[in-house]
PDB file of C-alpha atoms in Angstrom:
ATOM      1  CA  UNK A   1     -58.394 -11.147  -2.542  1.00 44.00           C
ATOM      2  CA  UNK A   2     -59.327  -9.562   0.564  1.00 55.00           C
ATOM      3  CA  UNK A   3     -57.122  -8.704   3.060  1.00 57.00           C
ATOM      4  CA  UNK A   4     -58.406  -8.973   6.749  1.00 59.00           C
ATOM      5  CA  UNK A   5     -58.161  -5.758   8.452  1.00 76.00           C
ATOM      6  CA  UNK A   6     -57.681  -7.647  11.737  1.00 83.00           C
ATOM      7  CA  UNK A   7     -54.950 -10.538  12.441  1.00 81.00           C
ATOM      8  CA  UNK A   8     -56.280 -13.647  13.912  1.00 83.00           C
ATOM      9  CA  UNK A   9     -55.016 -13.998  17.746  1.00 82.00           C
ATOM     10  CA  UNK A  10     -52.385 -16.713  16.409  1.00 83.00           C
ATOM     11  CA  UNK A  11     -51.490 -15.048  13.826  1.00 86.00           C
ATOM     12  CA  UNK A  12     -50.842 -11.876  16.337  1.00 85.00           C
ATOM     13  CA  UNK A  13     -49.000 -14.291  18.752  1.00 85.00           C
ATOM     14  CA  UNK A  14     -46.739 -15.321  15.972  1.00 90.00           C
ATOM     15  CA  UNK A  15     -45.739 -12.134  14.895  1.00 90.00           C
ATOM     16  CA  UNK A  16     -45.294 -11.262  18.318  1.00 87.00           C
ATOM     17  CA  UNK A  17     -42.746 -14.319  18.846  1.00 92.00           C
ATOM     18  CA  UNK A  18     -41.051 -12.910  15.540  1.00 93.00           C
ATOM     19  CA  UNK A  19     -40.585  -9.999  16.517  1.00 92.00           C
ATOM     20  CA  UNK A  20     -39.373 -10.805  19.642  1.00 92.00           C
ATOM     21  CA  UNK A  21     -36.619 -13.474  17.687  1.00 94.00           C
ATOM     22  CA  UNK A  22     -35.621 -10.824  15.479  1.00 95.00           C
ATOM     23  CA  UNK A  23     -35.082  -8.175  18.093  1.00 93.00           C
ATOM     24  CA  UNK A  24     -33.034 -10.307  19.648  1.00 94.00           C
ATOM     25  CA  UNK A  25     -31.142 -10.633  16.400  1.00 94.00           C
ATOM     26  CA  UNK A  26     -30.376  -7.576  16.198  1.00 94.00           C
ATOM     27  CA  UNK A  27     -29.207  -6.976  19.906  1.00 93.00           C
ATOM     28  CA  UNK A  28     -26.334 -10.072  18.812  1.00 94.00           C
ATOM     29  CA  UNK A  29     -25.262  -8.341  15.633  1.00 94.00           C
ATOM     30  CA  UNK A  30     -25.081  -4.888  16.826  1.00 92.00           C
ATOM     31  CA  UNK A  31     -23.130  -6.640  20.114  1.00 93.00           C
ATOM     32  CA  UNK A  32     -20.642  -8.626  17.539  1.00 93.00           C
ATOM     33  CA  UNK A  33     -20.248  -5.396  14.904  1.00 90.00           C
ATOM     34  CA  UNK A  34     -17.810  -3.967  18.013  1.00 88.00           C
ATOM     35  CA  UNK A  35     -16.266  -7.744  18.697  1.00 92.00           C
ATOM     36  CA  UNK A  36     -14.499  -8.232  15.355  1.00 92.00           C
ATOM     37  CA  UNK A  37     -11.748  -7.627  13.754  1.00 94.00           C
ATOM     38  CA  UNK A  38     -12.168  -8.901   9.897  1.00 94.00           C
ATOM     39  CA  UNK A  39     -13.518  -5.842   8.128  1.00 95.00           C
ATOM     40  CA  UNK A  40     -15.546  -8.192   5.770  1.00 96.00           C
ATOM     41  CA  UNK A  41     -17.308  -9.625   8.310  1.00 95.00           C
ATOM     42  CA  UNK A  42     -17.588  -6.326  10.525  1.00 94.00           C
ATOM     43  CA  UNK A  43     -19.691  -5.038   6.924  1.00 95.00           C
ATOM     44  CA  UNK A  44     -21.710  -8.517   6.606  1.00 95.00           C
ATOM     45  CA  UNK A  45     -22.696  -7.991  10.525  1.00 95.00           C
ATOM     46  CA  UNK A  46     -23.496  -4.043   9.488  1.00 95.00           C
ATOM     47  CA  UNK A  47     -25.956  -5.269   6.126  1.00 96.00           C
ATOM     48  CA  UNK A  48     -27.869  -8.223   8.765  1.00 95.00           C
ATOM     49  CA  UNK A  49     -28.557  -4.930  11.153  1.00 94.00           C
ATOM     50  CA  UNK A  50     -29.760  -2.928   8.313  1.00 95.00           C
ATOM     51  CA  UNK A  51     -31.672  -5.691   6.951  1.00 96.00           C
ATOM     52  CA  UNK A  52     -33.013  -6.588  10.353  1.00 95.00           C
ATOM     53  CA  UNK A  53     -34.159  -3.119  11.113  1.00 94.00           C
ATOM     54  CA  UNK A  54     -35.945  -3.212   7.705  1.00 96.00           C
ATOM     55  CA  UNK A  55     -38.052  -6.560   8.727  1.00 94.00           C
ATOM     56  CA  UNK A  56     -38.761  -5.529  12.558  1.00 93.00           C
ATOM     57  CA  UNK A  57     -40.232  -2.410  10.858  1.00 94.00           C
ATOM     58  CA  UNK A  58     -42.423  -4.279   8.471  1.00 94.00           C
ATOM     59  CA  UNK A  59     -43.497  -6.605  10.864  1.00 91.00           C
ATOM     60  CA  UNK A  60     -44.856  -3.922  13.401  1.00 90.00           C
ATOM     61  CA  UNK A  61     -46.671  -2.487  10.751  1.00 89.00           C
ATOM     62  CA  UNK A  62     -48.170  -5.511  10.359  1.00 88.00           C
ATOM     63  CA  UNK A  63     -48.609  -6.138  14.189  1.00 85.00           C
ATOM     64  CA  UNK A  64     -50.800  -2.712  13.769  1.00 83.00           C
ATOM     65  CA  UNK A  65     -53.351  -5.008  12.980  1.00 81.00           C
ATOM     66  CA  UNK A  66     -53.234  -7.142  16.229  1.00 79.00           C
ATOM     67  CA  UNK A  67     -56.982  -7.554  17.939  1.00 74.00           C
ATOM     68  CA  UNK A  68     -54.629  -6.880  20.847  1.00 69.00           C
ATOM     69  CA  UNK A  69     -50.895  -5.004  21.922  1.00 60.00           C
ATOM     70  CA  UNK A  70     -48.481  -5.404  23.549  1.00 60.00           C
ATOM     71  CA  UNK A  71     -46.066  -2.057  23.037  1.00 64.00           C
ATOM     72  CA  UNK A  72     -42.929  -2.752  21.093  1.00 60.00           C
ATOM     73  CA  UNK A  73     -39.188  -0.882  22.220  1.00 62.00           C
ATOM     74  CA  UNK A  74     -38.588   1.788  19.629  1.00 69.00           C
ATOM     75  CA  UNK A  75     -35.079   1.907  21.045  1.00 69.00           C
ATOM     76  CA  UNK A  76     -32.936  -0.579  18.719  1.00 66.00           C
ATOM     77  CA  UNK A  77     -29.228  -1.612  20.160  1.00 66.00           C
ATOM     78  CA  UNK A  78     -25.572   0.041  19.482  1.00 68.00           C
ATOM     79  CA  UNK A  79     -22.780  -1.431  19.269  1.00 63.00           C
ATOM     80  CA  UNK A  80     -20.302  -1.155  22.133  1.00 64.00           C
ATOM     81  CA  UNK A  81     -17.353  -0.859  20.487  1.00 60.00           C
ATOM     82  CA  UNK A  82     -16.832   1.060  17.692  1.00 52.00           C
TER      83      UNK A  82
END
């Protein structure tokens, strides 16, 4: 199968909204990780940032191959409270 070495402008915009929904995402669960208390759920909010780092770096790999950019924050969120 071939694989396009240009994204379709929709398919761009989509990826774009993606990212954009999992950036924000991350922002909450970094927020939360210094909000609770329960150590279980304190680790289950730590894996979701991991993981969501993980897919907002695949996806802007994949948003390399936009016809068009739009730059993308390297900075990723803390959380406040340790």
């Amino acid at each position: 199968m071939n694989h396009p070495t240009c994204l379709a402008p929709h398919e761009a915009v989509d990826i774009h909204e993606v990212l954009n929904f999992k950036t924000l995402c991350l922002a909450k669960s970094a927020f939360m990780q210094g909000l609770v208390f329960d150590q279980e759920l304190k680790a289950l909010l730590q894996k979701d940032v991991q993981m969501t780092t993980q897919d907002i770096a695949a996806l802007q790999a994949l948003y390399e191959k936009a016809p068009f950019r739009s730059p993308v924050p390297e900075s990723r969120p803390v959380p406040t409270l340790q």
